[in-house]
JSON list of C-alpha atoms in Angstrom, two decimals:
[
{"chain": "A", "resi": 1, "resn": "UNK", "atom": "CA", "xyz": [-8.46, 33.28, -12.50]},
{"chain": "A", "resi": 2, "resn": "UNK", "atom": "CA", "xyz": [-10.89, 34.47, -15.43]},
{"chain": "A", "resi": 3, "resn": "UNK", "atom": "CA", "xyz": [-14.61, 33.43, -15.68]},
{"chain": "A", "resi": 4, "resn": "UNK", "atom": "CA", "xyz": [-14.14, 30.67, -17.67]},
{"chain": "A", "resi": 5, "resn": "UNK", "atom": "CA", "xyz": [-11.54, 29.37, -15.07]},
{"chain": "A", "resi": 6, "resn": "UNK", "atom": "CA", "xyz": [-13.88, 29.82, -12.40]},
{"chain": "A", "resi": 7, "resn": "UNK", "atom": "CA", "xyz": [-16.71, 28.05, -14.25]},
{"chain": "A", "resi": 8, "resn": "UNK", "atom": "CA", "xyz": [-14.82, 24.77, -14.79]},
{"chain": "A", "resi": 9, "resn": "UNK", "atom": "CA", "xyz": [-13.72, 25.08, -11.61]},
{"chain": "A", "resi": 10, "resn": "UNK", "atom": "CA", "xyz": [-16.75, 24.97, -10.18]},
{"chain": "A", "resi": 11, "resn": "UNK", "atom": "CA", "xyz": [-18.18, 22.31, -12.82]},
{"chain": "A", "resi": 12, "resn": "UNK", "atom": "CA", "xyz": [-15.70, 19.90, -11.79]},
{"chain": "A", "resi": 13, "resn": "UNK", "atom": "CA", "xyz": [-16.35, 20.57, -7.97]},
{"chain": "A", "resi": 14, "resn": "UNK", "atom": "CA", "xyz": [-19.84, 20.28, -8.54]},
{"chain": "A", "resi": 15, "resn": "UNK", "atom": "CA", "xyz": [-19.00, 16.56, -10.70]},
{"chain": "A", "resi": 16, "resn": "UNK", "atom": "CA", "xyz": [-16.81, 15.50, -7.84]},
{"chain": "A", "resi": 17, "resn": "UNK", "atom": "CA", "xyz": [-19.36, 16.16, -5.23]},
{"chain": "A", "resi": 18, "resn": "UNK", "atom": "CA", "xyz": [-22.20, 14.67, -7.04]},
{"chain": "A", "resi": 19, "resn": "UNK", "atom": "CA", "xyz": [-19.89, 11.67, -8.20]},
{"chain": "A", "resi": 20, "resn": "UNK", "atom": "CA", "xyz": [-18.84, 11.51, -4.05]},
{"chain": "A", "resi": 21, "resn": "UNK", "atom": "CA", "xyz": [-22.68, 11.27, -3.38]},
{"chain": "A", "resi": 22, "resn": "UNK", "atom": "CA", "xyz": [-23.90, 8.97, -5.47]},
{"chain": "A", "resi": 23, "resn": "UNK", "atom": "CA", "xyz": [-21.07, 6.59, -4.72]},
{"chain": "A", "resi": 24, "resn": "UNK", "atom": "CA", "xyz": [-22.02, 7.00, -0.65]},
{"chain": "A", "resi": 25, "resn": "UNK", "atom": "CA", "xyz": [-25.32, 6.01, -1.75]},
{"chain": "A", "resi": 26, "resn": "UNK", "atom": "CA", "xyz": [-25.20, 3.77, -3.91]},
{"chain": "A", "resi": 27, "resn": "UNK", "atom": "CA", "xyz": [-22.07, 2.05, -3.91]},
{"chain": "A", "resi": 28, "resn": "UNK", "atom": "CA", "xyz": [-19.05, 2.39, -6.63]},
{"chain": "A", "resi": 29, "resn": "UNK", "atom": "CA", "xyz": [-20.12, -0.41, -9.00]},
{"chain": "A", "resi": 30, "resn": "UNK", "atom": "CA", "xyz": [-24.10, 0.87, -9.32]},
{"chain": "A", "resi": 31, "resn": "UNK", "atom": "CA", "xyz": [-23.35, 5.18, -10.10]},
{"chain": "A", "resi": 32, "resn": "UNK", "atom": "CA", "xyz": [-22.39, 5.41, -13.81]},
{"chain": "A", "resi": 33, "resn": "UNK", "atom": "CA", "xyz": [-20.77, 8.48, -15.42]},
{"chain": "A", "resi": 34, "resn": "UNK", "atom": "CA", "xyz": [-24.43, 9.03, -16.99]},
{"chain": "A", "resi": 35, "resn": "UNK", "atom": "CA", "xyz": [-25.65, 9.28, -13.20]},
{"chain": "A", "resi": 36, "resn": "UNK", "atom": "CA", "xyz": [-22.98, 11.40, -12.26]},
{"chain": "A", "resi": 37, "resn": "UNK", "atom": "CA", "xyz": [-23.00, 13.78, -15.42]},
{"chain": "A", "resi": 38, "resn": "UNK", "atom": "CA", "xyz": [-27.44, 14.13, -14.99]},
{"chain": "A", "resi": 39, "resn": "UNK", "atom": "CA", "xyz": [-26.76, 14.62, -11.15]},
{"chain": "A", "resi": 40, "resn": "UNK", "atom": "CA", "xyz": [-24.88, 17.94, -12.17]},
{"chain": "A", "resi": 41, "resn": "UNK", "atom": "CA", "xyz": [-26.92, 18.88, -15.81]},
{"chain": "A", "resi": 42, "resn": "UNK", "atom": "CA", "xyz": [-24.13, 18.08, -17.86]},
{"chain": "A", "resi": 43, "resn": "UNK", "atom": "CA", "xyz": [-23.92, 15.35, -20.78]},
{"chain": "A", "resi": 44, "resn": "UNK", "atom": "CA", "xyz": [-21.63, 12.59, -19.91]},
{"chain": "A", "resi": 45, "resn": "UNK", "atom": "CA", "xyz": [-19.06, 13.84, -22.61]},
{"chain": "A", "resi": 46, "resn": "UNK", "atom": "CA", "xyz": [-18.49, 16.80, -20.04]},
{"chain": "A", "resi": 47, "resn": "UNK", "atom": "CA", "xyz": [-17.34, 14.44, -17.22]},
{"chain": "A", "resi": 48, "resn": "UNK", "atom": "CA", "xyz": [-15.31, 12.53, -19.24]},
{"chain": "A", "resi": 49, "resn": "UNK", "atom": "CA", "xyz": [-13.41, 15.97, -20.38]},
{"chain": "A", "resi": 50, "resn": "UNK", "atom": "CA", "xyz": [-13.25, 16.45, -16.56]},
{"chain": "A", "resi": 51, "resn": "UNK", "atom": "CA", "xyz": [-12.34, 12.96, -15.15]},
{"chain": "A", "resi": 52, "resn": "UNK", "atom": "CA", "xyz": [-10.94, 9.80, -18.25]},
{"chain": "A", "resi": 53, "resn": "UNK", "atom": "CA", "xyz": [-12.79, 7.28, -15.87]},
{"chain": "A", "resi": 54, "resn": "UNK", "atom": "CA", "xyz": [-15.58, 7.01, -13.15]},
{"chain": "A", "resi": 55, "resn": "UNK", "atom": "CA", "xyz": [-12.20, 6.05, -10.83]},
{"chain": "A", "resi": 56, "resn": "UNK", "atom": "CA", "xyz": [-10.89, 8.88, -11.49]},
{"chain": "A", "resi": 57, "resn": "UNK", "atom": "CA", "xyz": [-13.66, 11.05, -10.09]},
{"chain": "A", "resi": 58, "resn": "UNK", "atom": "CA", "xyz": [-12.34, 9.15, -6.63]},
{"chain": "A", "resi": 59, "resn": "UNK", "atom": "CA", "xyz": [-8.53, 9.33, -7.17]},
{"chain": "A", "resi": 60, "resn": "UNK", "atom": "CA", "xyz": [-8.63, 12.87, -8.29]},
{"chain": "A", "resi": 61, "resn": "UNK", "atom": "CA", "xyz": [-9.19, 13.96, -4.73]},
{"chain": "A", "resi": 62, "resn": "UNK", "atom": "CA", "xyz": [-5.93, 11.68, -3.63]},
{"chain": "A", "resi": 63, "resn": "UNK", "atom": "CA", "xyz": [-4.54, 14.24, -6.03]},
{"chain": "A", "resi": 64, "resn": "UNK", "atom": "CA", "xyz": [-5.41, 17.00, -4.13]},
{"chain": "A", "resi": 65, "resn": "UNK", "atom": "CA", "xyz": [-4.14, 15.55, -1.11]},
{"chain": "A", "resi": 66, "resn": "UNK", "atom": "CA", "xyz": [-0.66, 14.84, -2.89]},
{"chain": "A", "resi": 67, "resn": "UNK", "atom": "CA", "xyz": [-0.94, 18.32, -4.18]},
{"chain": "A", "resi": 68, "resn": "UNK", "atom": "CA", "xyz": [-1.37, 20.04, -0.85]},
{"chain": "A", "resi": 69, "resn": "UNK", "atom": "CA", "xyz": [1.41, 17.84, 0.82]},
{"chain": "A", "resi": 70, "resn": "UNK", "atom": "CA", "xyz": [4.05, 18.70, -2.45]},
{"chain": "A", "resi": 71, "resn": "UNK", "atom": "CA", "xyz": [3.05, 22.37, -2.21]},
{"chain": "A", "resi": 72, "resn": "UNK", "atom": "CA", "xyz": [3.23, 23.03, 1.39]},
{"chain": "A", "resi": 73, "resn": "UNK", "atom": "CA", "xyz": [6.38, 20.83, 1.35]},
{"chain": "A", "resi": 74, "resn": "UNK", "atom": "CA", "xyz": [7.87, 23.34, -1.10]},
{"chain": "A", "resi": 75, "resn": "UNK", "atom": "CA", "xyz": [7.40, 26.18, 0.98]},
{"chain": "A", "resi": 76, "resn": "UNK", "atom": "CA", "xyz": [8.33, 25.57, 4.13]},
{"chain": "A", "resi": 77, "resn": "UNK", "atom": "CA", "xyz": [11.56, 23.65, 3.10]},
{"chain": "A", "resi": 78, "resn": "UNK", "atom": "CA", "xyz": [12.51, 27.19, 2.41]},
{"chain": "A", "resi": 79, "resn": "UNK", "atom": "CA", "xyz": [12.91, 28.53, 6.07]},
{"chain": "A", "resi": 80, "resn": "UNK", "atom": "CA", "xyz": [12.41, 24.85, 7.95]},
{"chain": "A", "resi": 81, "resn": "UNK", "atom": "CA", "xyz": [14.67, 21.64, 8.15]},
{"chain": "A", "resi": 82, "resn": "UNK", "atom": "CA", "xyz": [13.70, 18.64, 5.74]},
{"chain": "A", "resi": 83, "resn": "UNK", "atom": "CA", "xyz": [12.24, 16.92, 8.91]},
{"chain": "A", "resi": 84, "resn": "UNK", "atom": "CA", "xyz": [10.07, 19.51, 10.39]},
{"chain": "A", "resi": 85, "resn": "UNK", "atom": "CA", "xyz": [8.52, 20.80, 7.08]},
{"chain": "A", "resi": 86, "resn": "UNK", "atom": "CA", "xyz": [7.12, 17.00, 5.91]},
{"chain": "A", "resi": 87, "resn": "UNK", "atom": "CA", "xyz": [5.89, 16.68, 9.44]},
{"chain": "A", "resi": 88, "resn": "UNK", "atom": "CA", "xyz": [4.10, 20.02, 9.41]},
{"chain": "A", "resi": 89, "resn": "UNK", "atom": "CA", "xyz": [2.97, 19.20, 5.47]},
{"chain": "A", "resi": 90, "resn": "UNK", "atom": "CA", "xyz": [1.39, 16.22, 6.87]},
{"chain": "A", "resi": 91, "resn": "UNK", "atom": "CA", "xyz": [-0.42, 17.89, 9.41]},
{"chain": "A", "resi": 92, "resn": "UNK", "atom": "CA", "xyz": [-1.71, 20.81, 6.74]},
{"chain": "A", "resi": 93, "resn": "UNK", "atom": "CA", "xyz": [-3.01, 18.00, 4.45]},
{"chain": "A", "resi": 94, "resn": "UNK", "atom": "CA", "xyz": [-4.78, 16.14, 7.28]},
{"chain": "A", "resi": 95, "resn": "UNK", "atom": "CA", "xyz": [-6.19, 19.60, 8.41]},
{"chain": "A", "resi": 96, "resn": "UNK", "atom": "CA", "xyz": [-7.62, 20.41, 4.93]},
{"chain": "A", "resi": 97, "resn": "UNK", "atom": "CA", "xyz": [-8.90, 16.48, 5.60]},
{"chain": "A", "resi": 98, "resn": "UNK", "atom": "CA", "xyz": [-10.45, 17.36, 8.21]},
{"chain": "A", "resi": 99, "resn": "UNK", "atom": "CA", "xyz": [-12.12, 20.55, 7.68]},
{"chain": "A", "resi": 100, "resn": "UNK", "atom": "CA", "xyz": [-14.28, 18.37, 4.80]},
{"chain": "A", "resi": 101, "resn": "UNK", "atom": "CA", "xyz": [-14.29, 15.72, 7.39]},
{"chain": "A", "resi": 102, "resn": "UNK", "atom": "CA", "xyz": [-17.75, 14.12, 5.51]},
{"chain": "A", "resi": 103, "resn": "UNK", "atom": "CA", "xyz": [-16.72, 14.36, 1.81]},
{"chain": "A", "resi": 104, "resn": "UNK", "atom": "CA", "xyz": [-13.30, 12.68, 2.64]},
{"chain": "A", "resi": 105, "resn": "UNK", "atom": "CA", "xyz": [-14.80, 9.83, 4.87]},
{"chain": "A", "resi": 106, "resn": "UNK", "atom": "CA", "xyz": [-16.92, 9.31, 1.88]},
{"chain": "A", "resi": 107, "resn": "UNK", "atom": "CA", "xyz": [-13.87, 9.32, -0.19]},
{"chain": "A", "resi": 108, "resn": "UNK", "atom": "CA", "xyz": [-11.88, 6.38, 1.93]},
{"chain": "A", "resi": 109, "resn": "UNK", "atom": "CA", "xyz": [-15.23, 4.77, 1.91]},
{"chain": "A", "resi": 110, "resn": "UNK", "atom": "CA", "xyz": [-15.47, 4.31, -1.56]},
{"chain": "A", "resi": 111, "resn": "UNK", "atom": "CA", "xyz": [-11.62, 3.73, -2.23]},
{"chain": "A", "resi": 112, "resn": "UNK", "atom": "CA", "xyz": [-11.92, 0.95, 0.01]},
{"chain": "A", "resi": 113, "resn": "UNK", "atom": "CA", "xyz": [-14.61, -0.44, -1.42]},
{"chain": "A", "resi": 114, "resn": "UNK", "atom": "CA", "xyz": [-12.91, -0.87, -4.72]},
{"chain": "A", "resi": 115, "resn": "UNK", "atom": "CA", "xyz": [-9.50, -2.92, -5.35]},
{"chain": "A", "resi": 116, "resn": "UNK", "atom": "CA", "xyz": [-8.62, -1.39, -8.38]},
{"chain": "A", "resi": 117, "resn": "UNK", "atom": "CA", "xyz": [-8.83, 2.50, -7.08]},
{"chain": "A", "resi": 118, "resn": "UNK", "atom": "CA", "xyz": [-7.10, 0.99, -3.65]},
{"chain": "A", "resi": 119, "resn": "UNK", "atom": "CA", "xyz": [-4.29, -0.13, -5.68]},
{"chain": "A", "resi": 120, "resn": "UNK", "atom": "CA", "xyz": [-4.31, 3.08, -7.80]},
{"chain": "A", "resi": 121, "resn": "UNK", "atom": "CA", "xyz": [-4.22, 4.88, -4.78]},
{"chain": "A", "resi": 122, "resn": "UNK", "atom": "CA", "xyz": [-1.45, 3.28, -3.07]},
{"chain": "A", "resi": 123, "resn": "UNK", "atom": "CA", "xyz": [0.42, 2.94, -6.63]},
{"chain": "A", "resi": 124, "resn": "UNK", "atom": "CA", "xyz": [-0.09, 7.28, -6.37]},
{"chain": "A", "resi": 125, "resn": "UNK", "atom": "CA", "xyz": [0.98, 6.98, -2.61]},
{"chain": "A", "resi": 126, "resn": "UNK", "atom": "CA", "xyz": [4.49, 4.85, -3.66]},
{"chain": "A", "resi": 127, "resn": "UNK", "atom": "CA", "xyz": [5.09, 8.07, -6.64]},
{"chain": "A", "resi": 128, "resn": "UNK", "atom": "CA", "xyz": [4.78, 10.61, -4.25]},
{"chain": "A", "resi": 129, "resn": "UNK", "atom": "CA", "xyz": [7.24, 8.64, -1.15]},
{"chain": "A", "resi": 130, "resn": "UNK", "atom": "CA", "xyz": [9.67, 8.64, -4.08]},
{"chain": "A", "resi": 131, "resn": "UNK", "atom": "CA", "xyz": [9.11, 12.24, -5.41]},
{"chain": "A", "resi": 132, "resn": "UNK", "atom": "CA", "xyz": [9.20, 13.81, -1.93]},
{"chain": "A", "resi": 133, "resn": "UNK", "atom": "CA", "xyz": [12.11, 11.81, -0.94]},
{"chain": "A", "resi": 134, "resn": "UNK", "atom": "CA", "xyz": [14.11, 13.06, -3.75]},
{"chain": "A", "resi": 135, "resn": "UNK", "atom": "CA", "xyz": [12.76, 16.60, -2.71]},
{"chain": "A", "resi": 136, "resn": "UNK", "atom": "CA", "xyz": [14.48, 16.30, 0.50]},
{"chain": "A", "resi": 137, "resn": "UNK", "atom": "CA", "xyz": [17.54, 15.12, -0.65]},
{"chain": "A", "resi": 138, "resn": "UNK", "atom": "CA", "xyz": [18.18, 17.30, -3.24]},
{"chain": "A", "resi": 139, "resn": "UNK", "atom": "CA", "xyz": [21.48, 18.97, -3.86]},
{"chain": "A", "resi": 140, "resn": "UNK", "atom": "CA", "xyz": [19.88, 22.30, -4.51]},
{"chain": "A", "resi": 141, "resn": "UNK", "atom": "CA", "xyz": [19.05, 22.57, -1.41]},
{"chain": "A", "resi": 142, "resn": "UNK", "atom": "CA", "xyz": [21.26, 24.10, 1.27]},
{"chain": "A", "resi": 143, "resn": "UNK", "atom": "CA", "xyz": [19.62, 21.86, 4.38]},
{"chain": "A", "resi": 144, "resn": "UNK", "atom": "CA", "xyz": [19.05, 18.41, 2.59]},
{"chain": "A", "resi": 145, "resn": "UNK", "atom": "CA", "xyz": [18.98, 14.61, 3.59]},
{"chain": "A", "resi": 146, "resn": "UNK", "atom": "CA", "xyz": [21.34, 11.44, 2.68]},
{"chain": "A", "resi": 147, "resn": "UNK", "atom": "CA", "xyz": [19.14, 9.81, 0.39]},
{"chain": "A", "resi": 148, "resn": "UNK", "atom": "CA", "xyz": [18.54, 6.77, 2.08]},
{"chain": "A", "resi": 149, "resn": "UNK", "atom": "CA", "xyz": [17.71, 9.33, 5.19]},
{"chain": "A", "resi": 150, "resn": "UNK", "atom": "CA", "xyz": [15.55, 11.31, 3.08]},
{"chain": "A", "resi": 151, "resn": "UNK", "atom": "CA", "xyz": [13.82, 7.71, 1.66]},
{"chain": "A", "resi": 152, "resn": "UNK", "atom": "CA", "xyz": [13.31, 6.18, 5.38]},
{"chain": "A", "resi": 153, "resn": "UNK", "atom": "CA", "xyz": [11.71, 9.89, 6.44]},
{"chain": "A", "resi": 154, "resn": "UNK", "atom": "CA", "xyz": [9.37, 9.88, 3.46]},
{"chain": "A", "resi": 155, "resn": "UNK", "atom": "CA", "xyz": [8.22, 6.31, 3.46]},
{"chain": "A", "resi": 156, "resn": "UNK", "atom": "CA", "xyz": [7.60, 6.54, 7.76]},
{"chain": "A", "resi": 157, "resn": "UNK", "atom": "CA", "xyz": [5.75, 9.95, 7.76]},
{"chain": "A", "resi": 158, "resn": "UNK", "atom": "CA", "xyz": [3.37, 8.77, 4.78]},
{"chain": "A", "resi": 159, "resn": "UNK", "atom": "CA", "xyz": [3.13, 5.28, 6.74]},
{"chain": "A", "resi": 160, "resn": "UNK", "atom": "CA", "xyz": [2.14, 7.33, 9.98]},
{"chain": "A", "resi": 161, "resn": "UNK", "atom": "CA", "xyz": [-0.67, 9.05, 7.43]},
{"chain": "A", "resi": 162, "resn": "UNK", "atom": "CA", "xyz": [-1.78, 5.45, 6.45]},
{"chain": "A", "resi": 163, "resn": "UNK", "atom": "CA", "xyz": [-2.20, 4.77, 9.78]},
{"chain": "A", "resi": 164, "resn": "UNK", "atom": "CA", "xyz": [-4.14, 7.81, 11.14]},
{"chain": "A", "resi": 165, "resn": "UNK", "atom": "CA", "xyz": [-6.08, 8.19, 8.24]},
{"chain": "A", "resi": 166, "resn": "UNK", "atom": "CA", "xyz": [-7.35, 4.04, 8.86]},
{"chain": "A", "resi": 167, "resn": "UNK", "atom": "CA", "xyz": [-7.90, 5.18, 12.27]},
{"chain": "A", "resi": 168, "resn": "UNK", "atom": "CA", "xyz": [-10.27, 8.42, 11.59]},
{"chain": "A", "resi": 169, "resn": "UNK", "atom": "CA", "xyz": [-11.86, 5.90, 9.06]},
{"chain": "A", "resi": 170, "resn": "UNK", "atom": "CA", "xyz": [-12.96, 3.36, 11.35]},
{"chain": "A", "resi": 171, "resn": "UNK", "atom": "CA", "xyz": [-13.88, 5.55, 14.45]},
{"chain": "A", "resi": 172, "resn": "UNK", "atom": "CA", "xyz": [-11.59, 4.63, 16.82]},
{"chain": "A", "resi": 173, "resn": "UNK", "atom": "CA", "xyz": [-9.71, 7.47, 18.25]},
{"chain": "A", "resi": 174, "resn": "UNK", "atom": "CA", "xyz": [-12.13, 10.52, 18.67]},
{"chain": "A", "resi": 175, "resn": "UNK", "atom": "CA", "xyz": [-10.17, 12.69, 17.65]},
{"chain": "A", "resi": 176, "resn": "UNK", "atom": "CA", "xyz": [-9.05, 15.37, 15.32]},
{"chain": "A", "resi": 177, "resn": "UNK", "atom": "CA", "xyz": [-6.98, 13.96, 12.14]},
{"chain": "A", "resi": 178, "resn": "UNK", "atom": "CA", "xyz": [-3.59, 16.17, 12.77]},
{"chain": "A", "resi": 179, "resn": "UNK", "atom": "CA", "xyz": [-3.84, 15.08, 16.77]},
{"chain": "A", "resi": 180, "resn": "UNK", "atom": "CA", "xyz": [-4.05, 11.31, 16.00]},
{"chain": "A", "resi": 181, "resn": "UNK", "atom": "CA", "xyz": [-1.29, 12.18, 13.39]},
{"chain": "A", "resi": 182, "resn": "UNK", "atom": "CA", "xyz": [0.76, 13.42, 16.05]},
{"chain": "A", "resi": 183, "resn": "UNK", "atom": "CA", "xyz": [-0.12, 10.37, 18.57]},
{"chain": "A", "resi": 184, "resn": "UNK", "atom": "CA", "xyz": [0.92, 8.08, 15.69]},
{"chain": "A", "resi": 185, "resn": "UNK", "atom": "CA", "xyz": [4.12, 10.01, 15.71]},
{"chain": "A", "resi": 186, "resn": "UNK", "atom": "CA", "xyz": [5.49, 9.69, 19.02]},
{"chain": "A", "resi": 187, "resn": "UNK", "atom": "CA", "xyz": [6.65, 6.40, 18.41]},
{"chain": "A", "resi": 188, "resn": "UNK", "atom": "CA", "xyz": [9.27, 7.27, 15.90]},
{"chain": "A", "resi": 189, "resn": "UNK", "atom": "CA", "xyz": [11.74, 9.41, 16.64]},
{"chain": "A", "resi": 190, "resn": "UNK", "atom": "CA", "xyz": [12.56, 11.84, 13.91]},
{"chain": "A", "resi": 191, "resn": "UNK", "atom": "CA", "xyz": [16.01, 13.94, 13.96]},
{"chain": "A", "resi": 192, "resn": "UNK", "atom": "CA", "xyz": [14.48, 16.90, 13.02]},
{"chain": "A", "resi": 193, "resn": "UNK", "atom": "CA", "xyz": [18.06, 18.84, 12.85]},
{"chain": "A", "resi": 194, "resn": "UNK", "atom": "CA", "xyz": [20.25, 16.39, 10.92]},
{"chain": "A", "resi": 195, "resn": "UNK", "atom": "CA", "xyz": [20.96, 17.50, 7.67]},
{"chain": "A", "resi": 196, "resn": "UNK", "atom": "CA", "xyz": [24.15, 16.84, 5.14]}
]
């Protein structure tokens, strides 16, 4: 990555984090893009070459999440079955969730807060069942799902992320994000072998 990589990289870090702030403290509806861009010394203009909308500031970092989850999918579906590599892609996303354990509390804060980015995010939520279930059932892949297999698997694991992300929102298990994850996922029994 050159320098100018690595300064809008950091520009748009420093614009989500400010944007992430200002939303904890103030609330969605009172930060504007004019509070976000003078947090970070940048006209508003900049932001808006960064992030279209104030929402998007939020639903960027579902992005990342999706990103993270497609990615890691990728590569382990090279050495694991379908099964066992959206499981463990789960648990690397909810890791990376919980290492910035503040800044994406913050995040489910504000996207509850708001209907429209709640229904954006579940709208982004719906793409990505659909994209990873065609993943796993792929015919270029030597160990894939039926589809209908590969669409039950995708909708349930991202359902048992719903769930433990709720439950790390609201405080009520005490503990780490992958671990309530894998609690949530005892209760469905996965064939983590069967392939076409």
């Amino acid at each position: 990555m050159g320098l100018r990589e690595d300064k809008k990289d950091r520009t748009r870090t420093q614009l989500l984090e400010a944007g992430l702030d200002l939303i904890h403290k103030r609330g969605f509806e009172a930060t504007t893009v004019a509070d976000i861009a003078a947090a970070v010394g940048v006209s508003p203009r900049t932001l808006l070459r960064y992030f279209p909308t104030k929402e998007d500031v939020i639903v960027s970092w579902v992005q990342d999440g999706m990103t993270i989850i497609r990615e890691e999918l990728e590569e382990r579906l090279k050495s694991e079955p379908p099964v066992v590599a959206l499981l463990a892609s789960a648990r690397a996303m909810l890791a990376v969730f919980e290492e910035k354990s503040r800044f994406f509390l913050a995040i489910e804060t504000a996207i509850r807060s708001n209907r429209s980015i709640s229904a954006r995010k579940e709208q982004m939520i719906a793409e990505l069942i659909d994209e990873v279930a065609r993943i796993l059932a792929s015919p270029d892949r030597p160990c894939r799902l039926p589809g209908v297999v590969a669409y039950t698997v995708s909708g349930t694991v991202f359902a048992l992320i719903r769930a433990t992300i709720s439950s790390w929102v609201e405080g009520r298990e005490g503990m780490s994000l992958p671990d309530i994850f894998d609690q949530a996922a005892t209760v469905v029994h996965f064939e983590t072998n069967g392939t076409e």
